[in-house]
CSV table of C-alpha atoms in Angstrom, one decimal:
chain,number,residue,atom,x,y,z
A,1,UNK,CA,-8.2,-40.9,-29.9
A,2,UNK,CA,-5.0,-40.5,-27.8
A,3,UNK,CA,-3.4,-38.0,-30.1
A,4,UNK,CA,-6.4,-35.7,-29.9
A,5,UNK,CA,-6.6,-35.7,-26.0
A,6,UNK,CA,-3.1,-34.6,-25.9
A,7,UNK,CA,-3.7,-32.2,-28.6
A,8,UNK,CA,-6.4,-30.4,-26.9
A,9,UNK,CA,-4.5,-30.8,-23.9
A,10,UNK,CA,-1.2,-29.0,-25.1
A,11,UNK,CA,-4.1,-26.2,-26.2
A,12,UNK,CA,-5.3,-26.1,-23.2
A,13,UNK,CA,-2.3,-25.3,-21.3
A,14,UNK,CA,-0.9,-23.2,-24.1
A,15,UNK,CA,-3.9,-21.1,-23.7
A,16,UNK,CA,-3.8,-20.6,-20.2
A,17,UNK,CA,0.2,-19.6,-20.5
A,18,UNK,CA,-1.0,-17.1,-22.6
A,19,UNK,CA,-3.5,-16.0,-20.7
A,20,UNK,CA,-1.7,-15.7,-17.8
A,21,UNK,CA,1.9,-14.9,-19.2
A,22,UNK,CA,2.3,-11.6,-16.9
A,23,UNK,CA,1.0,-13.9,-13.5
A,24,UNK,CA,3.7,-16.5,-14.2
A,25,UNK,CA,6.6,-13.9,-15.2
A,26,UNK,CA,5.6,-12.6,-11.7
A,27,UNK,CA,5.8,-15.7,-9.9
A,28,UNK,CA,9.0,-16.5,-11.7
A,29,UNK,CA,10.6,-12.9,-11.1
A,30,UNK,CA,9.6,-13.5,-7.0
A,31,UNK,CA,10.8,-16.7,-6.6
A,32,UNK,CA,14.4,-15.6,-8.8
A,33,UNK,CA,14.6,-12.7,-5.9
A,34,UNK,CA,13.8,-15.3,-3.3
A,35,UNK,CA,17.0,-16.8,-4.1
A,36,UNK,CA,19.2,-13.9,-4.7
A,37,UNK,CA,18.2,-12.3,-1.4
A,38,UNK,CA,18.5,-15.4,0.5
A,39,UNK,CA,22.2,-16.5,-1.3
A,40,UNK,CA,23.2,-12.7,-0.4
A,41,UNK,CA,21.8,-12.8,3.4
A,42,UNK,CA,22.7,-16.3,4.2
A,43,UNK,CA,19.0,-16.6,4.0
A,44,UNK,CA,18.1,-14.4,7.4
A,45,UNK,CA,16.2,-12.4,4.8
A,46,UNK,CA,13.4,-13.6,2.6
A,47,UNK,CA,10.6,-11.8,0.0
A,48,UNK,CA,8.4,-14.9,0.8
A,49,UNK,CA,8.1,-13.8,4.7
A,50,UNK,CA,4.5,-12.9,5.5
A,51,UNK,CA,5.6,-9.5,6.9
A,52,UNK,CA,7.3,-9.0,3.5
A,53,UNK,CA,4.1,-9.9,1.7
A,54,UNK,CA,1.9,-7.6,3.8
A,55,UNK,CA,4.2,-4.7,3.1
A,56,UNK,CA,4.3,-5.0,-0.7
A,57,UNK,CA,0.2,-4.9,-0.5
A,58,UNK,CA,0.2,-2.0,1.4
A,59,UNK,CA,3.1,0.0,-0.4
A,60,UNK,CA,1.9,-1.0,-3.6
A,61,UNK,CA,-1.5,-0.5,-2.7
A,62,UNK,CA,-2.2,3.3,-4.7
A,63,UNK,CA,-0.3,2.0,-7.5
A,64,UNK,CA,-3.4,-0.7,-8.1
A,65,UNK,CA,-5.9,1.6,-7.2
A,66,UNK,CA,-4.2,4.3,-9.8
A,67,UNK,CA,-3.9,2.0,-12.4
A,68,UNK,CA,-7.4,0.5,-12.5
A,69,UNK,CA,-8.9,4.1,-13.4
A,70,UNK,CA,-5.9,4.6,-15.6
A,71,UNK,CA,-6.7,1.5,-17.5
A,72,UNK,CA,-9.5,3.1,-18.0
A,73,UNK,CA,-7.8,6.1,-20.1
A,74,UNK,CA,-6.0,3.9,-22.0
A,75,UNK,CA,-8.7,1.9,-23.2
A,76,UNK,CA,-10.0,5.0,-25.1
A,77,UNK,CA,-7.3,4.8,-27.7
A,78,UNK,CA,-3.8,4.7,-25.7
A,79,UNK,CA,-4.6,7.9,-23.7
A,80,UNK,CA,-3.1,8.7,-20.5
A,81,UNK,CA,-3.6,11.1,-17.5
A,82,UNK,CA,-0.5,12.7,-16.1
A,83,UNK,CA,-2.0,14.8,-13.3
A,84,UNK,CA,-3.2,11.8,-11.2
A,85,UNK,CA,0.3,12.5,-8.7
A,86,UNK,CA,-0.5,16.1,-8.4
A,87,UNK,CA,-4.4,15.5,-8.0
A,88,UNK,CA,-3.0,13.0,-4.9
A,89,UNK,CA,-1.0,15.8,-3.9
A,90,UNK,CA,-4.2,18.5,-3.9
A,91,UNK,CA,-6.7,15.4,-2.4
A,92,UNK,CA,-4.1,15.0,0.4
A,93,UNK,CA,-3.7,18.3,1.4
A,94,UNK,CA,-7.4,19.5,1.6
A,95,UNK,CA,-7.7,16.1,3.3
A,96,UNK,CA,-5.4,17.2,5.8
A,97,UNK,CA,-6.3,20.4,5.8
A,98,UNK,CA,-10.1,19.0,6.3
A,99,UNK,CA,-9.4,16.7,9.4
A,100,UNK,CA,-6.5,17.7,11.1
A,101,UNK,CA,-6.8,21.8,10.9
A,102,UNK,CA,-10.6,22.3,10.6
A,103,UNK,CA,-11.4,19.1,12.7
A,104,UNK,CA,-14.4,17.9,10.6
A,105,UNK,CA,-15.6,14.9,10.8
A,106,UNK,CA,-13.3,12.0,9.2
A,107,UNK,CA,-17.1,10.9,6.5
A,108,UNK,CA,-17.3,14.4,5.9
A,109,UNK,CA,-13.8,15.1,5.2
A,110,UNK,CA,-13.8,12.1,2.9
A,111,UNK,CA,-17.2,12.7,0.9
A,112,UNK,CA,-15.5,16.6,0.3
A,113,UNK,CA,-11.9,14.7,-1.2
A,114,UNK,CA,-14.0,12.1,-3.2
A,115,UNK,CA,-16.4,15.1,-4.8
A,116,UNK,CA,-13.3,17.3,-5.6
A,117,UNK,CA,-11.1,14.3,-7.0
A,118,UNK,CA,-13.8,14.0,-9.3
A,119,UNK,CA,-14.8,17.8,-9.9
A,120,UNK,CA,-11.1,17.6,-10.9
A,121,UNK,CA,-11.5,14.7,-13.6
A,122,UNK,CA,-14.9,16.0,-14.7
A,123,UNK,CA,-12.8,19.4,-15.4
A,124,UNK,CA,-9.9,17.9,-17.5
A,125,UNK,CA,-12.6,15.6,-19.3
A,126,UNK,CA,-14.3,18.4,-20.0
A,127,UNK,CA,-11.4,19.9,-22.5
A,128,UNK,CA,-10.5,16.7,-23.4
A,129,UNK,CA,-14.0,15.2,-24.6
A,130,UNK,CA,-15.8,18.4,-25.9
A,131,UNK,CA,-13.3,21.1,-26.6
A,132,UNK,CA,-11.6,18.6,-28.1
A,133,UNK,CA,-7.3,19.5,-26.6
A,134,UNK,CA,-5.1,16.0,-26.4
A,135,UNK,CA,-5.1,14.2,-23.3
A,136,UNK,CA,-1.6,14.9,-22.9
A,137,UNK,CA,-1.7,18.5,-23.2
A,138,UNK,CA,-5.0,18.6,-20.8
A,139,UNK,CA,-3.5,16.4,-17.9
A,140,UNK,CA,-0.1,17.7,-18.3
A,141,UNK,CA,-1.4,21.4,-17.3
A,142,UNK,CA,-3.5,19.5,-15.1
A,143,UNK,CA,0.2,17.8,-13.2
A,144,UNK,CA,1.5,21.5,-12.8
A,145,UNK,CA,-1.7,23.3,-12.2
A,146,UNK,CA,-2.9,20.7,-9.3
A,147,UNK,CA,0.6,20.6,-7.5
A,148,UNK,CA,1.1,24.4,-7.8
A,149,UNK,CA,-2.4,24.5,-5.9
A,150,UNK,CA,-1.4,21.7,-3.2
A,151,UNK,CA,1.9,23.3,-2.9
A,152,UNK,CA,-0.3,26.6,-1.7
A,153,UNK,CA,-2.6,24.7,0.3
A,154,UNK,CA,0.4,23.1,2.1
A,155,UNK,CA,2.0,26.5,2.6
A,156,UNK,CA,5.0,24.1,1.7
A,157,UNK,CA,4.6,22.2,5.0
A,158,UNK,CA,3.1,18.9,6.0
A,159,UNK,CA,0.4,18.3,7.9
A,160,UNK,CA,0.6,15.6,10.7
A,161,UNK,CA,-0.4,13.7,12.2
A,162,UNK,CA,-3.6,12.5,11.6
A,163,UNK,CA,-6.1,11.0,14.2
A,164,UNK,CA,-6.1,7.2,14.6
A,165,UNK,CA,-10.0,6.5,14.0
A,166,UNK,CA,-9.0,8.0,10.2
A,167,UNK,CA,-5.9,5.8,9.7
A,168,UNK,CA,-7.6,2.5,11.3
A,169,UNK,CA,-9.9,2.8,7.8
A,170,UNK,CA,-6.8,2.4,5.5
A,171,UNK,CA,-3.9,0.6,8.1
A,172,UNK,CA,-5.6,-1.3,10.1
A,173,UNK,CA,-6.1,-5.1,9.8
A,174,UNK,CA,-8.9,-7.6,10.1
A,175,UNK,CA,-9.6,-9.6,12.2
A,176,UNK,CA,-7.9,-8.5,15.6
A,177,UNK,CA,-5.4,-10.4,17.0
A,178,UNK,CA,-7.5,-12.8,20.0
A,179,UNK,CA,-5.5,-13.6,23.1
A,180,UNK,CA,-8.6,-16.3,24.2
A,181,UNK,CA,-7.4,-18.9,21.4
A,182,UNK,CA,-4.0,-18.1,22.0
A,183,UNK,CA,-0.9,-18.9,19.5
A,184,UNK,CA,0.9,-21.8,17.6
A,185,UNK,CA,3.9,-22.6,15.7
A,186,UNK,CA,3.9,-22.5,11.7
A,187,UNK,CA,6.9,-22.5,9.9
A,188,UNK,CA,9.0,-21.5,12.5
A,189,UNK,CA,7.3,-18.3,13.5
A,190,UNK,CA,4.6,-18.0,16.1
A,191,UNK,CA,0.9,-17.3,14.5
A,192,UNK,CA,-2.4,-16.1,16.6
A,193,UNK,CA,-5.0,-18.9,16.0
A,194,UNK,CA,-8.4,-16.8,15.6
A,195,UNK,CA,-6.4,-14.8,13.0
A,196,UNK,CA,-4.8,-18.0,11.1
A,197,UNK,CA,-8.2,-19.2,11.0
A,198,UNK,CA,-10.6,-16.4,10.2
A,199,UNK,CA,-7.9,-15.1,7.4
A,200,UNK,CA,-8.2,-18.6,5.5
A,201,UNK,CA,-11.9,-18.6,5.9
A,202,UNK,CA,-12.4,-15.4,4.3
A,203,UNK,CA,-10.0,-16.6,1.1
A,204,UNK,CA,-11.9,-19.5,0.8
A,205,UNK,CA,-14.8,-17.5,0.8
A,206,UNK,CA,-13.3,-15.0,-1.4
A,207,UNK,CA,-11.9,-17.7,-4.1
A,208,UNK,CA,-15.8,-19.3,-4.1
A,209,UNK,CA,-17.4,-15.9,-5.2
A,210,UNK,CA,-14.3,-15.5,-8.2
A,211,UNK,CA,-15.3,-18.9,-9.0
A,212,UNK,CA,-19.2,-18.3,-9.1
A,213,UNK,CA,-18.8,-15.0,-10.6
A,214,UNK,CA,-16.5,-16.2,-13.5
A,215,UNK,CA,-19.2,-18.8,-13.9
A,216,UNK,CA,-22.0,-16.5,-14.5
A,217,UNK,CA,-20.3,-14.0,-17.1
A,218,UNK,CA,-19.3,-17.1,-18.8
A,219,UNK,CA,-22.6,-18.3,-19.7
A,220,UNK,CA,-24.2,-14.6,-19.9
A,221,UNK,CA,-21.4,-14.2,-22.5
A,222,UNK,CA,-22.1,-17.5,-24.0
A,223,UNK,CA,-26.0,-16.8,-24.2
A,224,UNK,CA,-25.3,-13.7,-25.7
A,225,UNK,CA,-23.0,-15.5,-28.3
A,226,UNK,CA,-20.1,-13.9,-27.9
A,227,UNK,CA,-16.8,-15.6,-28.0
A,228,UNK,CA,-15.1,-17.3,-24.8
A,229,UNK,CA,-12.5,-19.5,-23.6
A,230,UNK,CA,-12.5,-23.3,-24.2
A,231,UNK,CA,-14.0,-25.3,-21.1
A,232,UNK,CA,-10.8,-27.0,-20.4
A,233,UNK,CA,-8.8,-23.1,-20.7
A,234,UNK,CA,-11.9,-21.6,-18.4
A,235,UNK,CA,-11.2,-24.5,-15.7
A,236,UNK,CA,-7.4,-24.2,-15.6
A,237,UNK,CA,-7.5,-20.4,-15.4
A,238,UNK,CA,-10.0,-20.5,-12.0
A,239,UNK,CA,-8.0,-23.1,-10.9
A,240,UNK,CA,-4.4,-21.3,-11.4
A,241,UNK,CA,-6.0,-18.2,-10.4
A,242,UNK,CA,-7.8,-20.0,-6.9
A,243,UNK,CA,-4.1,-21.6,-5.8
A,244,UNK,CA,-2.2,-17.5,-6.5
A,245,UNK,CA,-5.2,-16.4,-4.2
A,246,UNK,CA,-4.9,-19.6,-1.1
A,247,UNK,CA,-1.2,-18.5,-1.2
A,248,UNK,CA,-1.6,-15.1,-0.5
A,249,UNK,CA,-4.3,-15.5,1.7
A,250,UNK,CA,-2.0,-18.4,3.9
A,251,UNK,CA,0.9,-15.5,3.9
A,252,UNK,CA,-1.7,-12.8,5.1
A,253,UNK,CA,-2.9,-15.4,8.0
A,254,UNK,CA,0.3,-16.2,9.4
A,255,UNK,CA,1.3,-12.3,9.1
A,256,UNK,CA,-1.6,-9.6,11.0
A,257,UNK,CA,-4.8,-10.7,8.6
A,258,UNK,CA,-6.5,-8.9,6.3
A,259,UNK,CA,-5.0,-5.3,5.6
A,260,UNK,CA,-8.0,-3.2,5.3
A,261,UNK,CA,-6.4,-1.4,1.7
A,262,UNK,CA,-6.6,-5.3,0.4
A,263,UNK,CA,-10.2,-5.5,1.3
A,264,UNK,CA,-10.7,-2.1,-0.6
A,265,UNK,CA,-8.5,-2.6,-3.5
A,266,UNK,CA,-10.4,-5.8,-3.8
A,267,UNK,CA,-13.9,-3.9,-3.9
A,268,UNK,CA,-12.4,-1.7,-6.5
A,269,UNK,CA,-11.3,-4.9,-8.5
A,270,UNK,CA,-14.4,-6.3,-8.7
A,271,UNK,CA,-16.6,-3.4,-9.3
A,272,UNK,CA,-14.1,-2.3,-11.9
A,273,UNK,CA,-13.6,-5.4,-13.8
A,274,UNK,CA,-17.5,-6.2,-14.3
A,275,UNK,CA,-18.0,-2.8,-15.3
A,276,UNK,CA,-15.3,-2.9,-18.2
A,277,UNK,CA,-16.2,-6.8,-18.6
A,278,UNK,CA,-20.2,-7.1,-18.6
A,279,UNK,CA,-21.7,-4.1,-18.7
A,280,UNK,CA,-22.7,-1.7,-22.4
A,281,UNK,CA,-20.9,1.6,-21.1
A,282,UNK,CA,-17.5,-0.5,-20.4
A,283,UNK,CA,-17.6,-1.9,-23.4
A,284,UNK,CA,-17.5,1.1,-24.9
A,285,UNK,CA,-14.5,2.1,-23.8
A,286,UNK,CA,-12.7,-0.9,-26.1
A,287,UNK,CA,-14.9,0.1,-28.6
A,288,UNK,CA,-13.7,3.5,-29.1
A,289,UNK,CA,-9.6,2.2,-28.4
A,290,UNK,CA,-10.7,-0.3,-31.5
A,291,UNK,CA,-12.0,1.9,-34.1
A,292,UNK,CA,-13.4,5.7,-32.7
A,293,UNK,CA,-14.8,6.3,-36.1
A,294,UNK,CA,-16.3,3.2,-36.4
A,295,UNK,CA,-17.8,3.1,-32.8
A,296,UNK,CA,-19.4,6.9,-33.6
A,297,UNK,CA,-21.1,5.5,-36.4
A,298,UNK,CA,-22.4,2.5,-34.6
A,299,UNK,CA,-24.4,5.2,-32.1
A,300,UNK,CA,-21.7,5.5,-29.7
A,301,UNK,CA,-21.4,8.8,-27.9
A,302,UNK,CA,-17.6,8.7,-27.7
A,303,UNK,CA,-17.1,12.2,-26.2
A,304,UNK,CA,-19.6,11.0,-23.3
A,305,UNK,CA,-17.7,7.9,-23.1
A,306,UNK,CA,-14.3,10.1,-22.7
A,307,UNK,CA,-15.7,12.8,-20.3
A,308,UNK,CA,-16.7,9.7,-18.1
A,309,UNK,CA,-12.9,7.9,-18.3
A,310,UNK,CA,-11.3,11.3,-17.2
A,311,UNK,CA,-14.1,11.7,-14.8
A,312,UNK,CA,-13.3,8.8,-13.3
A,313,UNK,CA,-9.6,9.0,-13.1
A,314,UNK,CA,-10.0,11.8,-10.4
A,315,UNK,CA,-12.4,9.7,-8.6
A,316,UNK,CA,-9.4,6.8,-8.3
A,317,UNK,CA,-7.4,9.7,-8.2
A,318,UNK,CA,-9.2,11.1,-4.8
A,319,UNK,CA,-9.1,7.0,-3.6
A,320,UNK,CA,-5.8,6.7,-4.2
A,321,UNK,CA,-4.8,10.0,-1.9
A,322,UNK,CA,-6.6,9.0,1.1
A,323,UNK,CA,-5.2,5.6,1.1
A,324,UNK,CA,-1.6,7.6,0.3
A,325,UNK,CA,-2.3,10.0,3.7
A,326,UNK,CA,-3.2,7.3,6.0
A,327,UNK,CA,0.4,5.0,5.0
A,328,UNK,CA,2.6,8.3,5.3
A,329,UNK,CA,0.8,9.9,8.2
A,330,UNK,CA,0.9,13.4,6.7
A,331,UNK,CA,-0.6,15.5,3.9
A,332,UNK,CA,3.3,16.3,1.8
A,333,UNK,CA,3.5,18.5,-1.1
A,334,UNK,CA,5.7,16.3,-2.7
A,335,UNK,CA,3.3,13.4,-2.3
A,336,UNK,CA,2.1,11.6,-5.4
A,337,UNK,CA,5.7,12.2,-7.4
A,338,UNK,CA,5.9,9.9,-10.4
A,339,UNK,CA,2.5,8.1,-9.2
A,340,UNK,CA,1.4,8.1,-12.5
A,341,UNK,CA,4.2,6.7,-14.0
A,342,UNK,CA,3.8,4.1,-11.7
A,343,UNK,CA,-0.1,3.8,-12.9
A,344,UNK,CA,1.1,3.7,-16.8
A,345,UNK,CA,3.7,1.3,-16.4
A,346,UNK,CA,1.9,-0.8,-14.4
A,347,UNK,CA,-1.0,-0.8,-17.4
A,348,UNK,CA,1.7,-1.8,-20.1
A,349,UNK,CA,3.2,-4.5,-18.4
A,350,UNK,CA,-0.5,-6.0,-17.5
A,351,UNK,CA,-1.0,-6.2,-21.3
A,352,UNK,CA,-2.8,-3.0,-22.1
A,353,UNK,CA,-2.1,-1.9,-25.0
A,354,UNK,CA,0.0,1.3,-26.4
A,355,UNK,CA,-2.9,1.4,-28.9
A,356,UNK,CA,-6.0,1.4,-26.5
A,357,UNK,CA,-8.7,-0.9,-26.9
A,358,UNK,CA,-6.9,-4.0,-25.3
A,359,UNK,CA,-6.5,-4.6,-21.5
A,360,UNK,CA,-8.1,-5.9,-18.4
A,361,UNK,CA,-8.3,-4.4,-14.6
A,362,UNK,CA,-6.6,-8.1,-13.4
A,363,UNK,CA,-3.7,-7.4,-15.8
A,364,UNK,CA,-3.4,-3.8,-14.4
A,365,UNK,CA,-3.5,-5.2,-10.6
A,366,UNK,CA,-0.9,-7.9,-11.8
A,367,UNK,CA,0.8,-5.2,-13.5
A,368,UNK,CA,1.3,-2.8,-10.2
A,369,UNK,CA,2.1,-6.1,-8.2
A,370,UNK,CA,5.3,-6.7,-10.9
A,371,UNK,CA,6.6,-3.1,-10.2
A,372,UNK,CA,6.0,-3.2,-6.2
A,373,UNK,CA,8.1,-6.8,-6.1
A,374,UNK,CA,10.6,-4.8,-8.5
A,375,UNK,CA,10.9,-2.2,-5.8
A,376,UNK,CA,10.7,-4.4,-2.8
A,377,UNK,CA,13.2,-7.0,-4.5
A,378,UNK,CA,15.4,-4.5,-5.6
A,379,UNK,CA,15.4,-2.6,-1.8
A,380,UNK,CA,16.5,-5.6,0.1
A,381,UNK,CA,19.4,-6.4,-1.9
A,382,UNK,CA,20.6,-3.1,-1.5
A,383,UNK,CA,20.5,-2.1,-5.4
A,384,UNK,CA,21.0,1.8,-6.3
A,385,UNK,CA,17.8,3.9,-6.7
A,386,UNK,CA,19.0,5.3,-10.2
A,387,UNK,CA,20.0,0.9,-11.1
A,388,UNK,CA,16.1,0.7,-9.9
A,389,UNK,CA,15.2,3.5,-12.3
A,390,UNK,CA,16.7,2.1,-15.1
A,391,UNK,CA,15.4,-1.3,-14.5
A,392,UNK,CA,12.1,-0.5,-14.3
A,393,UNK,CA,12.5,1.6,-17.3
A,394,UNK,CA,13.6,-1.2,-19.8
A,395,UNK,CA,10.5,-3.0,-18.2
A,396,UNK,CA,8.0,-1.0,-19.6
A,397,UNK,CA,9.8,-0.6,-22.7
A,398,UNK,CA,10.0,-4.6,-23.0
A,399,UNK,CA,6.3,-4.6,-22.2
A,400,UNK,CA,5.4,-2.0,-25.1
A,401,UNK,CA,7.9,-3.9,-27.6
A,402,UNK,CA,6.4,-7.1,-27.1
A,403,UNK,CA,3.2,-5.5,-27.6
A,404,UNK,CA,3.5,-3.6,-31.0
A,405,UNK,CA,5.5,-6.6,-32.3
A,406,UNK,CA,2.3,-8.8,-31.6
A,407,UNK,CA,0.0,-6.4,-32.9
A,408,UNK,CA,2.6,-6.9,-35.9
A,409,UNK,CA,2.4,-10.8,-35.8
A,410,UNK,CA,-1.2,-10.5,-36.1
A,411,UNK,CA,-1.5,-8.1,-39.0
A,412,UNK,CA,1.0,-10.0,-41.0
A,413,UNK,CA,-1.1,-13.1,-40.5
A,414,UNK,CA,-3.9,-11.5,-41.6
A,415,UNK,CA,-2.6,-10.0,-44.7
């Protein structure tokens, strides 16, 4: 009796490494950055400060929102879109060109950028999904066509600044700081109270609706017969997942709060990962990365399902932009440069496959997050920008090696 419980309980945690391999990589890759920073610095400089924390969120913000529509892509069968940085590019100009030059209204200005980011996917999904040219070929006229356009919108120039009721909706932070309930000391820094304490009530908040909502696909999915985790794996994934979130959250609390680009990029995490999780339509999208041929025979309209996935992609595309405009301050010509790179890479190393029909929005997320504490890490101690090239570079090759070799494992086992 003994021997099984520690069987199943070796399973159990073998099962959760697994399914969380890229989260503990990352924890292991911050706190092996923690100590080189701090053994260079004399440890006046740490990647675990709460300002440093913030900043990565923010930075790294577009990268997550970019990769969750990108995920997207590849799910279709290892497809890709390579016009999202020029389609930030176009969204950030007319955006600036919108507010700042015409003065319209800041709803108005952003309604127009979200309709044309996705008039832009609709149009390379289009070509893609019924006159039938490669993804690559499509987005990659897409990536010249879209920043030769912003590049004439811009007249070459930025446009800046912007007013502050349009960046408070992307750089501002909730709550505000409350001089009534004054301040305290926490690990030797000085923290406002109402923000220390609303901060941690909304991440306990937040971790309760993971845990409920995780609770509900489960048994939808188990009432529906498909196959899940064991109880003991489904436990110690909330549970991992829950402690990654209070840890964040206490960082954001003792830093300026909420930023208001977490509280978005969380939206977009939810509503994304239900979609490709629970509903018919997501589903598709493996489907098709699985077997095309066989999905079209099941019924599956796959060139409805691929007009919808490029669609999209400027929609995230158009997100991603006015987030972009807000950090920077200005509408550039040269904005969105190797941002979907950034979005690809960040797909791979979440565990998306080179192949398509294999991924998850949380693995993207954690994905982005492993490339911003690359670039943040990497930063403070000073390391070249071509040694930070390179680096990330035999990342994402790493990440696709380790995938084809699996897919290898697993067809050898098979045959």
């Amino acid at each position: 009796m003994e021997e099984k419980k520690t069987s199943n309980a070796l399973n159990t945690i073998k099962a959760v490494l697994k399914s969380n391999t890229m989260l503990f990589v990352l924890v292991g890759v911050m706190v092996l950055f923690e100590i080189m920073i701090g053994a260079k610095t004399g440890w006046n400089a740490h990647l675990f400060s709460p300002a440093n924390i913030t900043n990565i969120i923010r930075q790294n913000a577009y990268v997550a929102i970019l990769a969750t529509g990108m995920l997207l892509c590849i799910l279709t069968g290892g497809n890709i879109d390579l016009s999202v940085g020029s389609v930030v590019a176009l969204i950030g100009a007319l955006a600036g060109v919108f507010i700042v030059n015409w003065g319209w209204p800041i709803w108005l200005a952003v309604l127009a950028c979200l309709i044309l980011g996705t008039a832009i996917g609709a149009f390379h999904g289009f070509f893609i999904a019924y006159i039938h040219i490669p993804p690559f070929i499509t987005t990659l006229a897409g990536m010249l066509l879209w920043r030769g356009v912003a590049t004439i919108v811009l007249d070459g120039r930025p446009i800046a600044p912007f007013p502050d009721k349009y960046l408070k909706l992307f750089e501002s932070y909730l709550p505000t700081a409350s001089d009534k309930m004054g301040e305290f000391e926490l690990f030797g820094s000085w923290v406002d109270k109402y923000t220390f304490i609303v901060t941690l009530i909304v991440t306990a908040i937040a971790i309760l609706a993971y845990v409920v909502l995780e609770i509900i696909s489960r048994r939808n999915k188990i009432r529906k017969n498909y196959t899940v985790q064991s109880t003991g794996s489904f436990i110690a994934k909330l549970v991992v997942l829950s402690i990654v979130i209070v840890i964040i959250g206490q960082f954001l609390a003792r830093d300026r709060g909420l930023p208001v680009v977490l509280i978005l990029l969380g939206v977009i995490i939810a509503a994304y990962s239900y979609f490709t999780q629970n509903t018919v339509p997501g589903r598709y999208l493996y489907a098709i990365g699985g077997n095309e041929k066989a999905a079209r025979l099941s019924g599956v309209n796959t060139n409805n399902v691929m007009f919808f996935a490029y669609t999209n992609m400027g929609f995230i595309a158009a997100v991603a932009a006015l987030v972009t405009i807000a950090r920077m301050n200005s509408a550039q010509p040269t904005a969105g440069q190797n941002y979907e790179m950034d979005a690809i890479a960040s797909c791979f190393i979440g565990g998306a496959s080179a192949y398509g029909g294999t991924g998850t929005v949380g693995g993207a997320v954690v994905g982005a997050i492993f490339m911003g504490v690359l670039n943040n890490g990497m930063s403070i101690l000073g390391v070249d920008m071509n040694w930070q090239r390179a680096v990330k570079g035999m990342v994402l090759l790493a990440a696709v090696i380790f995938d084809v070799m699996s897919k290898r494992k697993k067809a050898s086992k098979k045959a």
